[in-house]
PDB file of C-alpha atoms and ligand atoms in Angstrom:
ATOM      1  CA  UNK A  18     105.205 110.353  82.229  1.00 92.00           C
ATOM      2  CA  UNK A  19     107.162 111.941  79.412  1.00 96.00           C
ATOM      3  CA  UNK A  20     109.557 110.362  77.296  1.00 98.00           C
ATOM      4  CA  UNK A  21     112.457 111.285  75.011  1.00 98.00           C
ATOM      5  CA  UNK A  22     113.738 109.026  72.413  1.00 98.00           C
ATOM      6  CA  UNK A  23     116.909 110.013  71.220  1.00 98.00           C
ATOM      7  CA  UNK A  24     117.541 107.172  68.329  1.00 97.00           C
ATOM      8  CA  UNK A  25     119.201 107.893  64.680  1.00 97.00           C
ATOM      9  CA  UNK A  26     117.868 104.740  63.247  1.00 96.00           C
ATOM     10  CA  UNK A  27     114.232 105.157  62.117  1.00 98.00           C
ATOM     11  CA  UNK A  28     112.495 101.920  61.938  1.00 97.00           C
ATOM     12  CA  UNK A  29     113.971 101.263  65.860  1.00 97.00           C
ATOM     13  CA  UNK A  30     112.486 104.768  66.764  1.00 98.00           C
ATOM     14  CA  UNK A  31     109.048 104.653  65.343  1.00 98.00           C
ATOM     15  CA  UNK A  32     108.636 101.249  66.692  1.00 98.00           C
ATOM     16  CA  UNK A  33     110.092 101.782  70.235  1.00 98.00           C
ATOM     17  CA  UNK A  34     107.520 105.323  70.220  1.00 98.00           C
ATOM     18  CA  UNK A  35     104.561 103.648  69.114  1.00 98.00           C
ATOM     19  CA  UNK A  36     104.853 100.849  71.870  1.00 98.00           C
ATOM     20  CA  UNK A  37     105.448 103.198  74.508  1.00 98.00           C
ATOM     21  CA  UNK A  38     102.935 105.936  73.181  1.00 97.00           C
ATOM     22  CA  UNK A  39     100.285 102.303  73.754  1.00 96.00           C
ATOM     23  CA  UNK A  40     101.634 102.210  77.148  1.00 95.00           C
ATOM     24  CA  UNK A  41     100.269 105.555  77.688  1.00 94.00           C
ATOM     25  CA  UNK A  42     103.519 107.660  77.936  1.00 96.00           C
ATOM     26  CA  UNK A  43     104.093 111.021  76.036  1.00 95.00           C
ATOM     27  CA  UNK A  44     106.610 110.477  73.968  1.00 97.00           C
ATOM     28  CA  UNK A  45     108.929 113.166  72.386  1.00 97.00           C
ATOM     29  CA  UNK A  46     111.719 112.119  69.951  1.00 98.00           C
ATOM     30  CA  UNK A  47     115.127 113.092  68.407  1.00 98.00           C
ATOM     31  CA  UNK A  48     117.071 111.582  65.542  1.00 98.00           C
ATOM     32  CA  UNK A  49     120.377 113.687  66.167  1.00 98.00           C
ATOM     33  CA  UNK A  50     122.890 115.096  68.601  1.00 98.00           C
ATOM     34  CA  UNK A  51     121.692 118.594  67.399  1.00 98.00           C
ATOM     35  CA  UNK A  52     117.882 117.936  68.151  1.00 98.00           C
ATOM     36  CA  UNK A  53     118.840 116.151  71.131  1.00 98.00           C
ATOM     37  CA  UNK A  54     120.416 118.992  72.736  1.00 97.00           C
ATOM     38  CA  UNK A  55     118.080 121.569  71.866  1.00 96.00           C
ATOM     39  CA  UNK A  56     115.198 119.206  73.666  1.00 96.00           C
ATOM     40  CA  UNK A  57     117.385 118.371  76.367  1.00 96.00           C
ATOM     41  CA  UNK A  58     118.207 122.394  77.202  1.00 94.00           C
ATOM     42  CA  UNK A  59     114.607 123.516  76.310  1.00 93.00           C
ATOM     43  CA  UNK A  60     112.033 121.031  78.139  1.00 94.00           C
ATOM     44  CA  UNK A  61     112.355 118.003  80.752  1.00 93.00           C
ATOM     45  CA  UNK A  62     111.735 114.321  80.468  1.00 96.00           C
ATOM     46  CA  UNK A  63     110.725 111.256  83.044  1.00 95.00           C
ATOM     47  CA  UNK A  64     113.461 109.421  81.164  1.00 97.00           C
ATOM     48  CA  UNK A  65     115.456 109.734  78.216  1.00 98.00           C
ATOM     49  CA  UNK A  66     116.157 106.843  76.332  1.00 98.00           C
ATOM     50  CA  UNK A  67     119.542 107.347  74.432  1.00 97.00           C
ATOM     51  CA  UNK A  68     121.838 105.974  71.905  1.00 94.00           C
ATOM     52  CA  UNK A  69     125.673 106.324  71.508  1.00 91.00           C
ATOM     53  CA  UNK A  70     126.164 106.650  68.358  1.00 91.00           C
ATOM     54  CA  UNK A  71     124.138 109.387  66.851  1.00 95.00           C
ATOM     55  CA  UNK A  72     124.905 110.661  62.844  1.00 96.00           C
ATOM     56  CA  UNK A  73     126.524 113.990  64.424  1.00 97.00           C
ATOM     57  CA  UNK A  74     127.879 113.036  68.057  1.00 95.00           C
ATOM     58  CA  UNK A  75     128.114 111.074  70.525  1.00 93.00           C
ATOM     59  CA  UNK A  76     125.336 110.555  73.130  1.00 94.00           C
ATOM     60  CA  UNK A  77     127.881 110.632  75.944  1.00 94.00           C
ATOM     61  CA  UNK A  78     128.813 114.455  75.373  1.00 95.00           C
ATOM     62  CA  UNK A  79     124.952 114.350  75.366  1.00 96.00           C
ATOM     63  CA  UNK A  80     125.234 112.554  78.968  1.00 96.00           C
ATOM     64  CA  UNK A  81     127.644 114.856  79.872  1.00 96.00           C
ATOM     65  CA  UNK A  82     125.369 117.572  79.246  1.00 95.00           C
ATOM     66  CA  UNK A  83     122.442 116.073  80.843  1.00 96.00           C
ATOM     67  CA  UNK A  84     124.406 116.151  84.546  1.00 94.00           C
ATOM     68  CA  UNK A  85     126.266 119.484  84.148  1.00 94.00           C
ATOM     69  CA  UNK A  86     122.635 121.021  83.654  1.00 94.00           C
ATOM     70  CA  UNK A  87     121.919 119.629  86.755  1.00 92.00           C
ATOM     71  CA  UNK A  88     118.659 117.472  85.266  1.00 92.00           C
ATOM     72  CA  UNK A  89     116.537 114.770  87.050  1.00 90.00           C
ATOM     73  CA  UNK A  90     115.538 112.982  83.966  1.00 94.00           C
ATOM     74  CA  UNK A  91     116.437 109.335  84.585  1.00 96.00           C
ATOM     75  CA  UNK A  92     118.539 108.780  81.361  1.00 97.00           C
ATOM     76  CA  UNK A  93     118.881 104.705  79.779  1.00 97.00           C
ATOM     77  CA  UNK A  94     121.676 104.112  77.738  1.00 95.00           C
ATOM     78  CA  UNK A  95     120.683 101.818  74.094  1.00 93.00           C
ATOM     79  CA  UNK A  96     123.743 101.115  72.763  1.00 87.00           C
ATOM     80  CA  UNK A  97     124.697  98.881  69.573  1.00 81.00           C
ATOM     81  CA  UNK A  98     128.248  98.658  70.859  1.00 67.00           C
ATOM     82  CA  UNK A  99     128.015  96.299  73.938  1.00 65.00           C
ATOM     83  CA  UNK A 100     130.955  97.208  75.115  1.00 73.00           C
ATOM     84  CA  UNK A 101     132.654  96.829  78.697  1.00 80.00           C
ATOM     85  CA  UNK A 102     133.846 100.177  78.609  1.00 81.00           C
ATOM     86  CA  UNK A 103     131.265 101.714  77.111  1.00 79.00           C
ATOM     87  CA  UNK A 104     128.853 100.491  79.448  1.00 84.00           C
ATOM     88  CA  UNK A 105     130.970 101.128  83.016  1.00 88.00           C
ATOM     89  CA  UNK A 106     131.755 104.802  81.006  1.00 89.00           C
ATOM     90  CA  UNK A 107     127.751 105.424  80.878  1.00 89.00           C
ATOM     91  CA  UNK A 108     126.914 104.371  84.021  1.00 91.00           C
ATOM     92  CA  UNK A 109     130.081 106.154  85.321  1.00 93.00           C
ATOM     93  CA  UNK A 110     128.815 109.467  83.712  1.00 93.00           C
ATOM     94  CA  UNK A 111     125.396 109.037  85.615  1.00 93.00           C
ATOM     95  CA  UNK A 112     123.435 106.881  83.469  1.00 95.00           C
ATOM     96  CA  UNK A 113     120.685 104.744  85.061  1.00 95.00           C
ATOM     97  CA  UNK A 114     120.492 101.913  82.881  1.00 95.00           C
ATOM     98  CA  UNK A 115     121.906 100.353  79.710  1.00 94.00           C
ATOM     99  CA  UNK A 116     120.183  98.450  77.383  1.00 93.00           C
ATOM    100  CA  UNK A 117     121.926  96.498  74.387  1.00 91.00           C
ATOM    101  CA  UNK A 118     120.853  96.349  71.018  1.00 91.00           C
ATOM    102  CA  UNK A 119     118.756  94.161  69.682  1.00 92.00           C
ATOM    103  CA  UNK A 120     116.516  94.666  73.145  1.00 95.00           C
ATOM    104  CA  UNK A 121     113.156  93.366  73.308  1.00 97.00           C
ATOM    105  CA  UNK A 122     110.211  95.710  74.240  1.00 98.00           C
ATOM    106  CA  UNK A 123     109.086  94.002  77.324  1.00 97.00           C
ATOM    107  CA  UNK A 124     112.557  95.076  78.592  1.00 97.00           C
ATOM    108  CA  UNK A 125     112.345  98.012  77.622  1.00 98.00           C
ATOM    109  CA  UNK A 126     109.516  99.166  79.267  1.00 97.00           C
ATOM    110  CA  UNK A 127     110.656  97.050  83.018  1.00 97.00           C
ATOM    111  CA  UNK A 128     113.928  98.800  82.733  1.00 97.00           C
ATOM    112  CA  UNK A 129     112.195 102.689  82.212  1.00 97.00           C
ATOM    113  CA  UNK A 130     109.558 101.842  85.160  1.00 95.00           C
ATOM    114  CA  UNK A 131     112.411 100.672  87.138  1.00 95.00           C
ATOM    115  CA  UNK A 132     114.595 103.922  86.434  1.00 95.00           C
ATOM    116  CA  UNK A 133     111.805 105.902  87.296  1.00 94.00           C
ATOM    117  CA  UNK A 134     110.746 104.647  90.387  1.00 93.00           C
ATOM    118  CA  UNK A 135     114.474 104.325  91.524  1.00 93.00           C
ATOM    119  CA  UNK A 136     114.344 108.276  90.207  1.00 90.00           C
ATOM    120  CA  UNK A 137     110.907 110.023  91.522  1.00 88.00           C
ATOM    121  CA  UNK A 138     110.034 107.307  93.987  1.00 87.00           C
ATOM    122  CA  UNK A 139     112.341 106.172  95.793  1.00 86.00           C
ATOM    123  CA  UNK A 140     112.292 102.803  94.600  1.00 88.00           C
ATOM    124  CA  UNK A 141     108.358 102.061  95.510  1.00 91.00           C
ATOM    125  CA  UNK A 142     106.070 100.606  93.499  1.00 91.00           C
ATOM    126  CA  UNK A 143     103.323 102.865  94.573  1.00 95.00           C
ATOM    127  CA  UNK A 144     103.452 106.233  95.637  1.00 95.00           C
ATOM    128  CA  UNK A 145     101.465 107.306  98.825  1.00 95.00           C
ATOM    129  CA  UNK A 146     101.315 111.002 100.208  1.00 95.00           C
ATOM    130  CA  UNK A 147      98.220 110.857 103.444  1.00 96.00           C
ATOM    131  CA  UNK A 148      95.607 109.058 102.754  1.00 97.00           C
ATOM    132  CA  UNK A 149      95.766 108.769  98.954  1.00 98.00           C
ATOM    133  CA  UNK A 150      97.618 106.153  97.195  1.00 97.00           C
ATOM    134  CA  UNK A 151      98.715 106.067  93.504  1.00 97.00           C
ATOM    135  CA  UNK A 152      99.959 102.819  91.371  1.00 96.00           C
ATOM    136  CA  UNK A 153     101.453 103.812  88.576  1.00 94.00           C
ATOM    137  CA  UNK A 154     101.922 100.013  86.986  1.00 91.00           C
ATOM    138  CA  UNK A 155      97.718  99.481  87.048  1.00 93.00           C
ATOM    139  CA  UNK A 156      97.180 103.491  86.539  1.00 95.00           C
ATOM    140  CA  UNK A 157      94.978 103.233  89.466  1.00 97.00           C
ATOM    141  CA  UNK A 158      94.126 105.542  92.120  1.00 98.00           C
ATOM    142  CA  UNK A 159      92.719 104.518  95.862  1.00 98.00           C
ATOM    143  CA  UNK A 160      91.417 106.990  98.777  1.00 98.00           C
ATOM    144  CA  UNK A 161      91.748 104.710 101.819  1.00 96.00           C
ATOM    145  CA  UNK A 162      90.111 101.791 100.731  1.00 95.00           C
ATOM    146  CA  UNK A 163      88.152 103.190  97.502  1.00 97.00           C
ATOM    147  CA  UNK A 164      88.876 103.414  93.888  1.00 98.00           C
ATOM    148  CA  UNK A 165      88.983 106.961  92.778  1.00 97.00           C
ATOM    149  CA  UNK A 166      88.111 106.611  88.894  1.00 97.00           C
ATOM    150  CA  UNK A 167      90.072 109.498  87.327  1.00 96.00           C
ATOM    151  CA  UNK A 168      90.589 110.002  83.251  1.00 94.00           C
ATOM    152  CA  UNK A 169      93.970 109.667  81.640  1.00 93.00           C
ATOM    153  CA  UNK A 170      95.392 113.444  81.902  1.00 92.00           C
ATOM    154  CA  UNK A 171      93.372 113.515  85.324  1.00 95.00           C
ATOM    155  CA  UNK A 172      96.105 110.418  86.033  1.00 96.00           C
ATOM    156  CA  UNK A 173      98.762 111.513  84.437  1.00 95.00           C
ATOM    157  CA  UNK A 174      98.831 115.146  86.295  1.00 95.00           C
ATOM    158  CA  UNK A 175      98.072 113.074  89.836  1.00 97.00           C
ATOM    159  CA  UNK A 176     100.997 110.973  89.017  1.00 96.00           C
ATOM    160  CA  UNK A 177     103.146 114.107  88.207  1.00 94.00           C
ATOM    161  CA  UNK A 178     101.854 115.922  91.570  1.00 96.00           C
ATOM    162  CA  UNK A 179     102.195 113.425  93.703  1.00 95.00           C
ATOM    163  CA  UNK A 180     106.077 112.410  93.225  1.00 93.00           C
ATOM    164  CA  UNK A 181     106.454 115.677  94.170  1.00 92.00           C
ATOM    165  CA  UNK A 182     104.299 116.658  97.037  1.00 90.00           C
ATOM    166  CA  UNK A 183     104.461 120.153  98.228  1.00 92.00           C
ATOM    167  CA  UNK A 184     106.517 121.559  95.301  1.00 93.00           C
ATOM    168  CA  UNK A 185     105.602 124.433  93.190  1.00 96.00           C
ATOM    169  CA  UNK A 186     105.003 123.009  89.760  1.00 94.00           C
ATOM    170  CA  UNK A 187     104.763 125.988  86.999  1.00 92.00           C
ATOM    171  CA  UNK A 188     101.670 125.436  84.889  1.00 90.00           C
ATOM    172  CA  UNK A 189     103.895 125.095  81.365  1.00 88.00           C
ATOM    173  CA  UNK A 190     105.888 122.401  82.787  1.00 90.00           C
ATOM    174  CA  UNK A 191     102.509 120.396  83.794  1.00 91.00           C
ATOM    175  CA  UNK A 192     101.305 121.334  80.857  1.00 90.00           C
ATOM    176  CA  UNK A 193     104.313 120.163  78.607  1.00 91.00           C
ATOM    177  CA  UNK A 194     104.387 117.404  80.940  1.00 91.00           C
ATOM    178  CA  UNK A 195     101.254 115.798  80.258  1.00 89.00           C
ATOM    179  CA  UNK A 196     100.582 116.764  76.790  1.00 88.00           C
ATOM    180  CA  UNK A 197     103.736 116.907  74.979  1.00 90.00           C
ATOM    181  CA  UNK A 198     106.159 119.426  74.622  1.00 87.00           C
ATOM    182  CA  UNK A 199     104.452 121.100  71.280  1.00 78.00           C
ATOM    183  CA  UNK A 200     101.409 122.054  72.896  1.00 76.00           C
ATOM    184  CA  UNK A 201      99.337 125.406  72.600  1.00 72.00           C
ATOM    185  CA  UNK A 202     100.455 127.254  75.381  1.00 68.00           C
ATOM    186  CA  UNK A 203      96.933 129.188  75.613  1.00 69.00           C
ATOM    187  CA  UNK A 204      94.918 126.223  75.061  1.00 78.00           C
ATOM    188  CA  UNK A 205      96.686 124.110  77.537  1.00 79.00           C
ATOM    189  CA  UNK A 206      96.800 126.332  80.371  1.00 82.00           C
ATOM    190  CA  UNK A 207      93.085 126.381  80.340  1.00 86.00           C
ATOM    191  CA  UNK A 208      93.046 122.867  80.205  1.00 87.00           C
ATOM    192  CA  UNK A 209      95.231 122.939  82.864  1.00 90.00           C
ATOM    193  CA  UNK A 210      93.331 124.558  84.896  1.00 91.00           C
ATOM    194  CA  UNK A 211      90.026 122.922  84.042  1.00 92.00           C
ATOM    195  CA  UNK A 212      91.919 119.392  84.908  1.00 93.00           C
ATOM    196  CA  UNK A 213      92.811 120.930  88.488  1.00 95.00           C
ATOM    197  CA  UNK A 214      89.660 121.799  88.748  1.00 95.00           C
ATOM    198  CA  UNK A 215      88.020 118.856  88.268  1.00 96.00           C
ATOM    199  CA  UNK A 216      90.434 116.547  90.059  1.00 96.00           C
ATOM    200  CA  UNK A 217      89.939 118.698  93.311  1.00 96.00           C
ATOM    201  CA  UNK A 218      86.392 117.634  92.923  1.00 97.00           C
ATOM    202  CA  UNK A 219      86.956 114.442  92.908  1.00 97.00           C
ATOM    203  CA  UNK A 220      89.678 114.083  95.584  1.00 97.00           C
ATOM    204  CA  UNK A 221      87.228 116.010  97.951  1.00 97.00           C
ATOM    205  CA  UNK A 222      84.240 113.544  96.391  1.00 97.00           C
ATOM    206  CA  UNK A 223      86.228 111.148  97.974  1.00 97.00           C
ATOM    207  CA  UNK A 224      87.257 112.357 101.422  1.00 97.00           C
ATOM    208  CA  UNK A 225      91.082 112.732 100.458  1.00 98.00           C
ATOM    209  CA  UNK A 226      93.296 114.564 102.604  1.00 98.00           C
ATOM    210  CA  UNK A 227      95.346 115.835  99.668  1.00 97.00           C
ATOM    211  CA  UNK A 228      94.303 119.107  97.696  1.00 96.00           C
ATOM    212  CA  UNK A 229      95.585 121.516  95.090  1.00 96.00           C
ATOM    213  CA  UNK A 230      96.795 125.109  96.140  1.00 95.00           C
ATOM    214  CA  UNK A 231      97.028 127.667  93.659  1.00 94.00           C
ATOM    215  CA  UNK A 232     100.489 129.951  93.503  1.00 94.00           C
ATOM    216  CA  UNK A 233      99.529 133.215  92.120  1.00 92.00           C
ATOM    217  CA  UNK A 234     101.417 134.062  88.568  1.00 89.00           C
ATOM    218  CA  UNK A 235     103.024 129.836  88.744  1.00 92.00           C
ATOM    219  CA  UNK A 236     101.287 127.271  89.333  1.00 93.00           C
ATOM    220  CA  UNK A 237     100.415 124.536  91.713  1.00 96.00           C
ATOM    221  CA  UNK A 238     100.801 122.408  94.441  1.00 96.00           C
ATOM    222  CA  UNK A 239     100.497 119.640  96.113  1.00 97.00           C
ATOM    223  CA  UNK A 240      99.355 120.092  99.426  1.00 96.00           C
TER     224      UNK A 240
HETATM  225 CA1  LIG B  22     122.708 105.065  66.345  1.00 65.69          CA
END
């Protein structure tokens, strides 16, 4: 799951990315509206974690901008100013959450697994697509009954695949996905592929009815 912090104040941002990077997210950050916007229009996010009041705008316009581009990133309003209106505003505009400041971590992070599994699964706490089940709380992985011991990015690209089962996912969005959204294109398709690769092993290993297909020239998916 991949993160964007949007956050002017610096000690609050480097503390709030180092906790979640420990709770194995990828997180990407951005201390102004302008960086903001360029993330927000270049890449996409499992949530986006934004304040209001940013040195050069407002993170409502930012908001604003989120929905008219159509995006699925579940988006969790930290605001300083705790205000009625500001709050019923945010969530009016399409926010999932809002969190005031000071917030404690341990919030934090209930509130973003919350918005995500209200956003990419349907409010479960585990994901199941035939007879493979994923939870993403433990970061484990069962085929019927039995464990199916996968590394981090082997997790991390299962989790992405399976909240969204028999899509086409384009290899630089998995990529950017899983690794961060500076990564070497060239070096991470490869890995991309060498990840697939090994994770259909194991899934077959294992007897799961779930496997990988390959879409010429795109990507892959879930099938
Ligand atoms: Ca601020």
């Amino acid at each position: 799951m991949k993160i964007l912090i949007i956050e002017d104040e610096p000690a609050l941002l480097v503390t709030v990315k180092q906790f979640l990077e420990g709770e194995k997210y990828v997180v990407e950050t951005a201390n102004n509206f302008k960086t903001a916007t360029e993330r927000i229009g270049t890449y996409d996010y499992d949530c986006i974690l934004l304040d209001i009041m940013l040195p050069d705008g407002s993170g409502i316009e930012l908001l604003k901008e989120i929905k008219l581009l159509n995006k699925k990133d579940a988006v969790i309003i930290l605001s300083a100013k705790n205000s009625v209106e500001d709050k019923v505003l945010g969530l009016d505009l399409g926010a999932d959450d809002y969190l005031a400041k000071p917030f404690s971590l341990m919030e934090l992070h209930a509130r973003i697994k919350s918005a995500i599994r209200r956003n990419y699964q349907k409010g479960e706490t585990t994901i199941a697509f035939k007879n493979v089940e994923l939870f993403p709380d433990d970061r484990k992985v069962f085929v019927g009954k039995a464990e199916l011991v996968l590394n981090r990015k082997e997790f991390d690209l299962l989790y992405y695949f399976m909240i969204r089962p028999e899509k086409v996912l384009q290899k630089t969005v998995l990529a950017e996905s899983v690794w961060g959204d500076n990564i070497d294109q060239a070096d991470s398709l490869d890995f991309i592929y060498s990840q697939i690769k090994n994770l259909r092993r194991k899934l077959k290993e294992s007897h799961a009815e779930i496997d990988f297909q390959a879409v010429y020239g795109i990507g892959y998916k879930l099938i």
